[in-house]
Amino acid sequence: MLKLSKLAVAAALVVVAGAASAGEVEVLHYWTSGGEAKSVAELKKIMTAKGHVWKDFAVAGGGGDNAATVLKSRVVSGNPPAAAQIKGPAIQEWASEGVLANLDATAKAEKWDALLPKVVADVMKYKGNYVAAPVNVHRVNWMWANPEVLKKAGVAGMPKNYDEFFAAAEKIKKAGLIPVAHGGQNWQDFTTFESVVLGVGGAKFYQDSLIKLDQKALTSDTMKKSLETFRKIKSYTDPAAPGRDWNLATAMVMQGKAGFQFMGDWAKGEFLAAGKVPNKDFLCAAAPGTANAYTFNVDSFAMFKLKDAGAQKAQADLAASIMGTEFQEVFNLNKGSIPVRLNMNMDKFDDCGKASTKDFVSTAKSGGLVPSVAHGMAIKPAAEGAIKDAVSQFWNDDKISVADGMKNIAKAAATK
Ligand code: GAL
């Protein structure tokens, strides 16, 4: 009989124990662009190093509408993934179905309550229990630019208000380039729209009109001015915009075909993945009129109740890894977002990331911190979908007057 040394037996037992506690973790997400894919690969690396089997369930389609549809069909058929990219009020809706796993054991062991801004921790909980792990903080009210295009067009710098913006757009048009790179999908239209509402009306008006869905605010002169500004931006996009993916619009700015893009800072992930350097190859600035405001978009993963012990262990490890310092740094450096975990060392982050962190803290104090409606952080999915459709109809059809557009949006906002 082969005489195994005590060490070999101990080592074998550790391997067996490890294997028993390892499990397969299938993760549904929609991060399929260059920067996004690079970022999620970091999570896969961390989980694989812990001995788990990562099953990547990537559903293409920026903004996540396609992924949400696929997720519903998987859960309805009784075969949910271990984890899925779910965020904002949708977390509450899924939790109320009783299908989400309780993450309190991990959250307690890892002290999440002390490591998260309360506004974020509350979104991750259902009836006081953690049911989702937060990944990052994306800022949505950014505008990106190619400095070479601005120089060619004789534009001095990033516009701070819409008078400066339209003067710059006119110069870029005259220089024979596309002033605004845009992709015609409803979440992209709304990403631009909510930045315009924030810039024209300010944070309180944004809250009243797009979050409280106050009919008076939705039919006010400020909303009229917002829609006029929104329509004028449309006139500076190119005819091939309808249906274009957001990252292809970012590529237009990167390649010097277009001057500006209104987009969240996942666009920075595309510039970085292409080896571009902030303040040299691209510029970041708050969208016109929004320097003292911050539209936040927190990505998160909810875990579904599973029976298998190995899978449950893998889910707990996934939740702990997501909030761990290693992932919080390496993922957000690639993704263009900033860590959601407080007191992280920001030395490796670039100027855009450092500005985002500073502004997140200052706007939380000033009242300028608002949740992104375009990215599912603010209102119930049904109302959000109805308003997005009304806004995109207005964006796509110049025959819809501002007055009718405003009426249609107010009506959609009343969707229960
Ligand atoms: C957002 C998501 C971001 C980014 C973007 C484009 O909704 O929160 O992480 O990936 O869509 O797909």
Tab-separated table of C-alpha atoms and ligand atoms in Angstrom:
chain	number	residue	atom	x	y	z
A	1	MET	CA	0.000	0.000	0.000
A	2	LEU	CA	1.465	3.402	-0.905
A	3	LYS	CA	2.563	5.132	2.380
A	4	LEU	CA	1.443	8.758	2.068
A	5	SER	CA	3.377	11.282	4.163
A	6	LYS	CA	1.344	13.214	6.722
A	7	LEU	CA	1.979	16.370	4.632
A	8	ALA	CA	0.651	14.762	1.476
A	9	VAL	CA	-2.510	13.634	3.297
A	10	ALA	CA	-3.005	17.115	4.778
A	11	ALA	CA	-2.466	18.690	1.361
A	12	ALA	CA	-4.943	16.265	-0.229
A	13	LEU	CA	-7.551	17.094	2.449
A	14	VAL	CA	-7.110	20.835	1.819
A	15	VAL	CA	-7.588	20.293	-1.929
A	16	VAL	CA	-10.725	18.184	-1.352
A	17	ALA	CA	-12.112	20.723	1.128
A	18	GLY	CA	-11.332	23.510	-1.308
A	19	ALA	CA	-13.020	21.665	-4.150
A	20	ALA	CA	-16.114	20.971	-2.027
A	21	SER	CA	-16.444	24.677	-1.159
A	22	ALA	CA	-15.782	25.738	-4.766
A	23	GLY	CA	-18.714	25.982	-7.146
A	24	GLU	CA	-19.867	27.167	-10.527
A	25	VAL	CA	-21.060	30.732	-10.704
A	26	GLU	CA	-23.024	31.808	-13.775
A	27	VAL	CA	-23.102	35.600	-14.067
A	28	LEU	CA	-25.530	37.424	-16.364
A	29	HIS	CA	-24.307	40.875	-17.464
A	30	TYR	CA	-24.289	43.171	-20.505
A	31	TRP	CA	-20.688	44.336	-20.516
A	32	THR	CA	-19.631	43.413	-24.054
A	33	SER	CA	-17.842	46.517	-25.377
A	34	GLY	CA	-14.012	46.736	-25.321
A	35	GLY	CA	-13.716	48.541	-21.992
A	36	GLU	CA	-16.615	46.680	-20.396
A	37	ALA	CA	-15.334	43.217	-21.367
A	38	LYS	CA	-11.864	44.047	-20.088
A	39	SER	CA	-13.381	45.111	-16.771
A	40	VAL	CA	-15.577	42.077	-16.181
A	41	ALA	CA	-12.622	39.821	-17.070
A	42	GLU	CA	-11.007	41.085	-13.846
A	43	LEU	CA	-13.891	39.681	-11.803
A	44	LYS	CA	-13.620	36.354	-13.616
A	45	LYS	CA	-9.870	36.284	-12.806
A	46	ILE	CA	-10.505	36.843	-9.079
A	47	MET	CA	-13.239	34.190	-8.886
A	48	THR	CA	-11.210	31.616	-10.851
A	49	ALA	CA	-8.256	32.202	-8.510
A	50	LYS	CA	-10.616	31.276	-5.645
A	51	GLY	CA	-11.221	27.931	-7.353
A	52	HIS	CA	-14.699	28.666	-8.715
A	53	VAL	CA	-15.881	27.972	-12.255
A	54	TRP	CA	-17.025	31.249	-13.894
A	55	LYS	CA	-19.795	30.794	-16.451
A	56	ASP	CA	-20.007	34.029	-18.426
A	57	PHE	CA	-23.574	34.853	-19.491
A	58	ALA	CA	-22.994	38.041	-21.485
A	59	VAL	CA	-26.006	39.559	-23.264
A	60	ALA	CA	-24.986	42.238	-25.777
A	61	GLY	CA	-26.826	45.544	-25.815
A	62	GLY	CA	-25.607	48.607	-23.936
A	63	GLY	CA	-27.870	49.947	-21.224
A	64	GLY	CA	-29.105	46.467	-20.332
A	65	ASP	CA	-32.596	46.253	-21.880
A	66	ASN	CA	-31.774	42.999	-23.722
A	67	ALA	CA	-30.202	41.485	-20.592
A	68	ALA	CA	-33.299	42.282	-18.516
A	69	THR	CA	-35.497	40.430	-21.028
A	70	VAL	CA	-33.256	37.349	-21.074
A	71	LEU	CA	-33.054	37.328	-17.271
A	72	LYS	CA	-36.850	37.313	-16.936
A	73	SER	CA	-37.132	34.267	-19.219
A	74	ARG	CA	-34.460	32.387	-17.254
A	75	VAL	CA	-36.122	33.055	-13.881
A	76	VAL	CA	-39.621	32.289	-15.158
A	77	SER	CA	-38.331	28.926	-16.444
A	78	GLY	CA	-37.018	28.186	-12.931
A	79	ASN	CA	-33.405	28.297	-14.018
A	80	PRO	CA	-31.925	31.582	-12.751
A	81	PRO	CA	-28.227	32.396	-13.095
A	82	ALA	CA	-26.226	32.564	-9.819
A	83	ALA	CA	-25.898	36.333	-10.232
A	84	ALA	CA	-27.222	39.037	-12.542
A	85	GLN	CA	-26.495	42.706	-13.179
A	86	ILE	CA	-29.565	44.258	-11.523
A	87	LYS	CA	-29.623	47.760	-10.063
A	88	GLY	CA	-31.716	50.524	-8.559
A	89	PRO	CA	-35.481	50.024	-8.043
A	90	ALA	CA	-35.334	46.795	-10.098
A	91	ILE	CA	-33.540	45.223	-7.101
A	92	GLN	CA	-36.658	45.868	-4.997
A	93	GLU	CA	-38.915	44.400	-7.685
A	94	TRP	CA	-36.859	41.190	-7.980
A	95	ALA	CA	-36.540	40.899	-4.187
A	96	SER	CA	-40.306	41.222	-3.733
A	97	GLU	CA	-40.631	38.064	-5.884
A	98	GLY	CA	-38.729	36.174	-3.151
A	99	VAL	CA	-36.074	34.902	-5.585
A	100	LEU	CA	-32.996	36.767	-4.334
A	101	ALA	CA	-30.486	35.288	-1.881
A	102	ASN	CA	-29.834	37.051	1.426
A	103	LEU	CA	-26.278	38.420	1.482
A	104	ASP	CA	-26.281	39.647	5.089
A	105	ALA	CA	-23.730	37.065	6.291
A	106	THR	CA	-21.175	38.342	3.783
A	107	ALA	CA	-22.151	41.988	4.271
A	108	LYS	CA	-21.744	41.648	8.049
A	109	ALA	CA	-18.448	39.770	7.859
A	110	GLU	CA	-17.097	42.339	5.370
A	111	LYS	CA	-18.604	45.341	7.229
A	112	TRP	CA	-20.419	46.750	4.156
A	113	ASP	CA	-22.483	49.206	6.211
A	114	ALA	CA	-19.302	51.015	7.229
A	115	LEU	CA	-17.821	50.822	3.721
A	116	LEU	CA	-20.729	52.209	1.674
A	117	PRO	CA	-22.397	55.607	1.369
A	118	LYS	CA	-25.824	55.153	2.993
A	119	VAL	CA	-27.583	56.241	-0.229
A	120	VAL	CA	-25.966	53.217	-1.932
A	121	ALA	CA	-26.372	50.699	0.908
A	122	ASP	CA	-30.113	51.432	1.042
A	123	VAL	CA	-30.507	50.641	-2.688
A	124	MET	CA	-28.795	47.250	-2.153
A	125	LYS	CA	-31.190	46.212	0.637
A	126	TYR	CA	-34.722	44.841	0.606
A	127	LYS	CA	-36.581	45.194	3.919
A	128	GLY	CA	-33.228	45.818	5.629
A	129	ASN	CA	-31.398	42.774	4.216
A	130	TYR	CA	-28.632	43.000	1.629
A	131	VAL	CA	-29.702	41.307	-1.619
A	132	ALA	CA	-27.180	42.876	-4.006
A	133	ALA	CA	-23.490	43.749	-4.054
A	134	PRO	CA	-22.551	47.177	-5.466
A	135	VAL	CA	-19.758	47.362	-8.022
A	136	ASN	CA	-18.967	50.986	-8.770
A	137	VAL	CA	-20.170	54.565	-9.143
A	138	HIS	CA	-20.527	55.761	-12.720
A	139	ARG	CA	-21.140	59.473	-13.344
A	140	VAL	CA	-23.594	59.978	-16.212
A	141	ASN	CA	-23.566	63.774	-16.707
A	142	TRP	CA	-20.235	63.836	-18.555
A	143	MET	CA	-19.383	65.190	-21.971
A	144	TRP	CA	-16.382	63.743	-23.824
A	145	ALA	CA	-14.414	65.565	-26.524
A	146	ASN	CA	-11.540	65.175	-28.938
A	147	PRO	CA	-9.118	68.103	-28.357
A	148	GLU	CA	-7.773	67.842	-31.919
A	149	VAL	CA	-11.262	68.371	-33.338
A	150	LEU	CA	-11.856	71.358	-31.041
A	151	LYS	CA	-8.530	72.865	-32.097
A	152	LYS	CA	-9.243	72.289	-35.802
A	153	ALA	CA	-12.604	74.028	-35.395
A	154	GLY	CA	-11.193	76.914	-33.367
A	155	VAL	CA	-13.053	75.949	-30.174
A	156	ALA	CA	-11.152	77.241	-27.136
A	157	GLY	CA	-12.218	74.692	-24.528
A	158	MET	CA	-15.008	72.601	-23.071
A	159	PRO	CA	-18.322	74.538	-23.098
A	160	LYS	CA	-19.662	75.350	-19.631
A	161	ASN	CA	-23.194	76.294	-20.751
A	162	TYR	CA	-25.418	75.781	-23.760
A	163	ASP	CA	-24.619	79.121	-25.408
A	164	GLU	CA	-20.950	78.098	-25.473
A	165	PHE	CA	-21.898	74.547	-26.491
A	166	PHE	CA	-23.951	75.565	-29.543
A	167	ALA	CA	-21.299	78.102	-30.598
A	168	ALA	CA	-18.730	75.283	-30.462
A	169	ALA	CA	-21.034	72.845	-32.279
A	170	GLU	CA	-21.554	75.383	-35.074
A	171	LYS	CA	-17.780	75.821	-35.495
A	172	ILE	CA	-17.213	72.030	-35.624
A	173	LYS	CA	-19.978	71.714	-38.223
A	174	LYS	CA	-18.364	74.483	-40.317
A	175	ALA	CA	-15.061	72.594	-40.062
A	176	GLY	CA	-16.821	69.691	-41.815
A	177	LEU	CA	-16.904	67.384	-38.758
A	178	ILE	CA	-19.760	65.878	-36.748
A	179	PRO	CA	-20.391	68.048	-33.681
A	180	VAL	CA	-22.159	65.382	-31.560
A	181	ALA	CA	-21.543	61.617	-31.794
A	182	HIS	CA	-24.721	59.829	-30.747
A	183	GLY	CA	-26.240	56.365	-30.950
A	184	GLY	CA	-30.002	56.285	-31.546
A	185	GLN	CA	-31.164	53.929	-28.803
A	186	ASN	CA	-33.695	55.066	-26.238
A	187	TRP	CA	-31.363	54.787	-23.254
A	188	GLN	CA	-28.783	56.904	-25.116
A	189	ASP	CA	-31.374	59.521	-26.046
A	190	PHE	CA	-32.422	59.657	-22.393
A	191	THR	CA	-28.815	59.840	-21.187
A	192	THR	CA	-28.506	63.069	-23.197
A	193	PHE	CA	-31.983	64.277	-22.190
A	194	GLU	CA	-31.435	63.913	-18.446
A	195	SER	CA	-28.131	65.816	-18.681
A	196	VAL	CA	-29.944	68.617	-20.535
A	197	VAL	CA	-32.720	68.766	-17.898
A	198	LEU	CA	-30.034	68.873	-15.181
A	199	GLY	CA	-28.087	71.577	-17.018
A	200	VAL	CA	-31.064	73.768	-17.932
A	201	GLY	CA	-33.129	73.342	-14.760
A	202	GLY	CA	-30.664	72.312	-12.058
A	203	ALA	CA	-30.778	69.428	-9.541
A	204	LYS	CA	-34.028	70.441	-7.821
A	205	PHE	CA	-35.862	70.713	-11.157
A	206	TYR	CA	-34.353	67.343	-12.202
A	207	GLN	CA	-35.691	65.794	-8.979
A	208	ASP	CA	-39.156	67.407	-9.338
A	209	SER	CA	-39.612	66.603	-13.035
A	210	LEU	CA	-37.846	63.269	-13.657
A	211	ILE	CA	-37.900	61.610	-10.225
A	212	LYS	CA	-41.014	62.907	-8.475
A	213	LEU	CA	-42.659	63.039	-11.944
A	214	ASP	CA	-44.460	66.185	-10.813
A	215	GLN	CA	-46.890	67.152	-13.591
A	216	LYS	CA	-46.403	70.881	-12.951
A	217	ALA	CA	-42.629	70.554	-13.403
A	218	LEU	CA	-43.070	68.296	-16.450
A	219	THR	CA	-45.204	70.946	-18.190
A	220	SER	CA	-43.254	74.013	-17.023
A	221	ASP	CA	-41.350	76.644	-19.002
A	222	THR	CA	-38.118	75.033	-17.759
A	223	MET	CA	-39.133	71.717	-19.328
A	224	LYS	CA	-40.066	73.605	-22.516
A	225	LYS	CA	-36.576	75.158	-22.573
A	226	SER	CA	-35.015	71.730	-21.878
A	227	LEU	CA	-36.846	70.178	-24.826
A	228	GLU	CA	-35.879	73.067	-27.114
A	229	THR	CA	-32.228	72.582	-26.119
A	230	PHE	CA	-32.517	68.788	-26.524
A	231	ARG	CA	-33.949	69.184	-30.031
A	232	LYS	CA	-31.224	71.679	-30.996
A	233	ILE	CA	-28.561	69.105	-29.955
A	234	LYS	CA	-30.247	66.592	-32.283
A	235	SER	CA	-29.564	68.939	-35.210
A	236	TYR	CA	-25.811	68.508	-34.600
A	237	THR	CA	-25.816	64.668	-34.836
A	238	ASP	CA	-25.225	62.698	-38.032
A	239	PRO	CA	-27.887	60.902	-40.132
A	240	ALA	CA	-26.315	57.474	-39.398
A	241	ALA	CA	-26.914	57.851	-35.633
A	242	PRO	CA	-30.153	55.772	-35.383
A	243	GLY	CA	-29.362	52.327	-33.876
A	244	ARG	CA	-25.662	53.024	-33.440
A	245	ASP	CA	-24.114	51.361	-30.339
A	246	TRP	CA	-22.828	53.817	-27.744
A	247	ASN	CA	-19.229	52.565	-27.984
A	248	LEU	CA	-19.200	53.155	-31.769
A	249	ALA	CA	-20.210	56.746	-31.063
A	250	THR	CA	-17.309	56.949	-28.589
A	251	ALA	CA	-15.039	55.608	-31.358
A	252	MET	CA	-16.136	58.505	-33.613
A	253	VAL	CA	-14.819	60.974	-31.030
A	254	MET	CA	-11.668	58.875	-30.543
A	255	GLN	CA	-10.976	58.832	-34.296
A	256	GLY	CA	-11.502	62.578	-34.695
A	257	LYS	CA	-14.665	62.228	-36.768
A	258	ALA	CA	-16.811	63.903	-34.090
A	259	GLY	CA	-16.262	66.572	-31.456
A	260	PHE	CA	-18.451	65.680	-28.480
A	261	GLN	CA	-20.356	62.785	-26.930
A	262	PHE	CA	-22.850	63.052	-24.065
A	263	MET	CA	-22.243	59.776	-22.196
A	264	GLY	CA	-21.540	58.258	-18.795
A	265	ASP	CA	-17.935	57.501	-17.895
A	266	TRP	CA	-18.067	53.949	-19.204
A	267	ALA	CA	-17.067	55.864	-22.351
A	268	LYS	CA	-13.758	56.543	-20.584
A	269	GLY	CA	-13.317	52.750	-20.397
A	270	GLU	CA	-13.329	52.705	-24.218
A	271	PHE	CA	-10.723	55.461	-24.497
A	272	LEU	CA	-8.499	53.715	-21.927
A	273	ALA	CA	-8.913	50.282	-23.575
A	274	ALA	CA	-7.664	51.911	-26.795
A	275	GLY	CA	-4.630	53.269	-24.940
A	276	LYS	CA	-5.857	56.896	-25.046
A	277	VAL	CA	-4.725	59.355	-22.364
A	278	PRO	CA	-7.053	61.827	-20.644
A	279	ASN	CA	-6.345	65.537	-21.270
A	280	LYS	CA	-4.156	64.518	-24.213
A	281	ASP	CA	-6.223	62.281	-26.511
A	282	PHE	CA	-9.610	63.067	-24.968
A	283	LEU	CA	-11.212	65.574	-22.611
A	284	CYS	CA	-13.821	64.970	-19.895
A	285	ALA	CA	-16.039	67.699	-18.477
A	286	ALA	CA	-19.414	67.962	-16.795
A	287	ALA	CA	-22.165	68.327	-19.404
A	288	PRO	CA	-23.017	72.021	-19.922
A	289	GLY	CA	-24.525	73.613	-16.815
A	290	THR	CA	-23.983	70.545	-14.589
A	291	ALA	CA	-20.572	71.225	-12.992
A	292	ASN	CA	-22.164	71.319	-9.516
A	293	ALA	CA	-24.276	68.229	-10.036
A	294	TYR	CA	-23.636	64.510	-10.285
A	295	THR	CA	-25.955	61.945	-11.861
A	296	PHE	CA	-24.988	58.638	-10.283
A	297	ASN	CA	-25.364	55.157	-11.738
A	298	VAL	CA	-24.329	52.296	-9.447
A	299	ASP	CA	-23.904	48.911	-11.089
A	300	SER	CA	-24.655	45.971	-8.827
A	301	PHE	CA	-25.095	42.207	-8.890
A	302	ALA	CA	-28.016	40.482	-7.210
A	303	MET	CA	-27.679	36.772	-6.402
A	304	PHE	CA	-30.503	34.293	-6.952
A	305	LYS	CA	-31.484	31.628	-4.404
A	306	LEU	CA	-29.738	28.371	-5.330
A	307	LYS	CA	-29.836	24.995	-3.521
A	308	ASP	CA	-26.318	23.680	-4.175
A	309	ALA	CA	-23.894	24.386	-1.259
A	310	GLY	CA	-20.946	24.867	-3.611
A	311	ALA	CA	-22.924	27.389	-5.661
A	312	GLN	CA	-23.947	29.233	-2.487
A	313	LYS	CA	-20.301	29.425	-1.404
A	314	ALA	CA	-19.369	30.739	-4.846
A	315	GLN	CA	-22.090	33.388	-4.544
A	316	ALA	CA	-20.791	34.488	-1.128
A	317	ASP	CA	-17.262	34.674	-2.536
A	318	LEU	CA	-18.547	36.653	-5.523
A	319	ALA	CA	-20.268	39.187	-3.248
A	320	ALA	CA	-17.184	39.514	-1.022
A	321	SER	CA	-14.872	39.832	-4.069
A	322	ILE	CA	-17.003	42.580	-5.638
A	323	MET	CA	-16.707	44.747	-2.530
A	324	GLY	CA	-13.042	43.811	-1.948
A	325	THR	CA	-10.312	46.468	-2.370
A	326	GLU	CA	-8.494	44.517	-5.126
A	327	PHE	CA	-11.544	44.303	-7.396
A	328	GLN	CA	-12.777	47.788	-6.504
A	329	GLU	CA	-9.487	49.220	-7.792
A	330	VAL	CA	-8.697	47.101	-10.849
A	331	PHE	CA	-12.286	46.892	-12.142
A	332	ASN	CA	-12.976	50.630	-11.862
A	333	LEU	CA	-9.624	51.588	-13.391
A	334	ASN	CA	-10.754	49.683	-16.495
A	335	LYS	CA	-14.469	50.503	-16.412
A	336	GLY	CA	-14.133	54.311	-16.231
A	337	SER	CA	-16.156	54.422	-12.992
A	338	ILE	CA	-14.907	55.036	-9.444
A	339	PRO	CA	-14.971	52.610	-6.490
A	340	VAL	CA	-18.229	52.468	-4.555
A	341	ARG	CA	-16.255	51.334	-1.463
A	342	LEU	CA	-15.337	54.334	0.668
A	343	ASN	CA	-11.762	55.359	1.589
A	344	MET	CA	-10.167	53.662	-1.406
A	345	ASN	CA	-6.699	54.865	-2.475
A	346	MET	CA	-7.309	56.856	-5.665
A	347	ASP	CA	-3.604	57.375	-6.604
A	348	LYS	CA	-3.827	55.164	-9.712
A	349	PHE	CA	-6.976	56.901	-11.000
A	350	ASP	CA	-6.667	59.609	-13.675
A	351	ASP	CA	-7.836	63.233	-13.436
A	352	CYS	CA	-11.356	62.388	-14.665
A	353	GLY	CA	-11.666	59.700	-11.971
A	354	LYS	CA	-10.292	61.960	-9.277
A	355	ALA	CA	-12.707	64.745	-10.323
A	356	SER	CA	-15.565	62.265	-10.175
A	357	THR	CA	-14.658	61.223	-6.621
A	358	LYS	CA	-14.351	64.839	-5.463
A	359	ASP	CA	-17.651	65.807	-7.088
A	360	PHE	CA	-19.448	62.721	-5.706
A	361	VAL	CA	-18.551	63.809	-2.170
A	362	SER	CA	-19.245	67.537	-2.692
A	363	THR	CA	-22.593	67.042	-4.440
A	364	ALA	CA	-23.705	64.570	-1.754
A	365	LYS	CA	-23.341	67.488	0.662
A	366	SER	CA	-24.730	70.216	-1.633
A	367	GLY	CA	-27.825	68.332	-2.843
A	368	GLY	CA	-26.458	68.107	-6.378
A	369	LEU	CA	-26.195	64.293	-6.242
A	370	VAL	CA	-29.098	62.768	-8.176
A	371	PRO	CA	-29.845	59.216	-9.402
A	372	SER	CA	-29.773	58.557	-13.162
A	373	VAL	CA	-33.200	57.880	-14.623
A	374	ALA	CA	-31.643	56.750	-17.936
A	375	HIS	CA	-29.753	53.998	-16.101
A	376	GLY	CA	-32.438	52.589	-13.909
A	377	MET	CA	-31.474	54.216	-10.634
A	378	ALA	CA	-34.485	56.387	-9.961
A	379	ILE	CA	-38.005	55.305	-10.863
A	380	LYS	CA	-40.007	52.117	-11.389
A	381	PRO	CA	-39.082	50.309	-14.627
A	382	ALA	CA	-42.608	50.706	-16.121
A	383	ALA	CA	-42.637	54.516	-15.791
A	384	GLU	CA	-38.990	54.702	-16.876
A	385	GLY	CA	-39.710	52.732	-20.041
A	386	ALA	CA	-42.775	54.839	-20.929
A	387	ILE	CA	-40.943	58.130	-20.479
A	388	LYS	CA	-37.913	56.899	-22.421
A	389	ASP	CA	-40.156	55.998	-25.351
A	390	ALA	CA	-41.861	59.417	-25.305
A	391	VAL	CA	-38.499	61.207	-25.207
A	392	SER	CA	-37.093	59.105	-28.061
A	393	GLN	CA	-40.207	59.702	-30.177
A	394	PHE	CA	-39.630	63.444	-29.696
A	395	TRP	CA	-35.912	63.081	-30.521
A	396	ASN	CA	-36.599	61.040	-33.658
A	397	ASP	CA	-39.550	62.958	-35.086
A	398	ASP	CA	-38.991	66.680	-35.776
A	399	LYS	CA	-42.706	66.950	-36.612
A	400	ILE	CA	-43.553	66.514	-32.918
A	401	SER	CA	-43.702	70.072	-31.548
A	402	VAL	CA	-42.073	70.947	-28.218
A	403	ALA	CA	-45.569	71.510	-26.776
A	404	ASP	CA	-46.759	68.060	-27.934
A	405	GLY	CA	-43.502	66.439	-26.842
A	406	MET	CA	-43.942	67.887	-23.377
A	407	LYS	CA	-47.561	66.645	-23.233
A	408	ASN	CA	-46.520	63.135	-24.337
A	409	ILE	CA	-43.752	62.945	-21.712
A	410	ALA	CA	-46.070	64.182	-18.940
A	411	LYS	CA	-48.656	61.572	-19.976
A	412	ALA	CA	-46.033	58.800	-20.018
A	413	ALA	CA	-44.853	59.876	-16.555
A	414	ALA	CA	-48.324	59.150	-15.220
A	415	THR	CA	-47.873	55.447	-16.157
A	416	LYS	CA	-48.593	53.307	-13.088
B	1	GAL	C1	-25.191	51.232	-18.042
B	1	GAL	C2	-24.315	50.419	-17.119
B	1	GAL	C3	-22.871	50.754	-17.364
B	1	GAL	C4	-22.513	50.733	-18.826
B	1	GAL	C5	-23.613	51.246	-19.763
B	1	GAL	C6	-23.422	50.864	-21.218
B	1	GAL	O1	-26.532	51.026	-17.747
B	1	GAL	O2	-24.657	50.717	-15.772
B	1	GAL	O3	-22.066	49.869	-16.591
B	1	GAL	O4	-22.052	49.504	-19.161
B	1	GAL	O5	-24.886	50.840	-19.385
B	1	GAL	O6	-23.646	49.528	-21.435
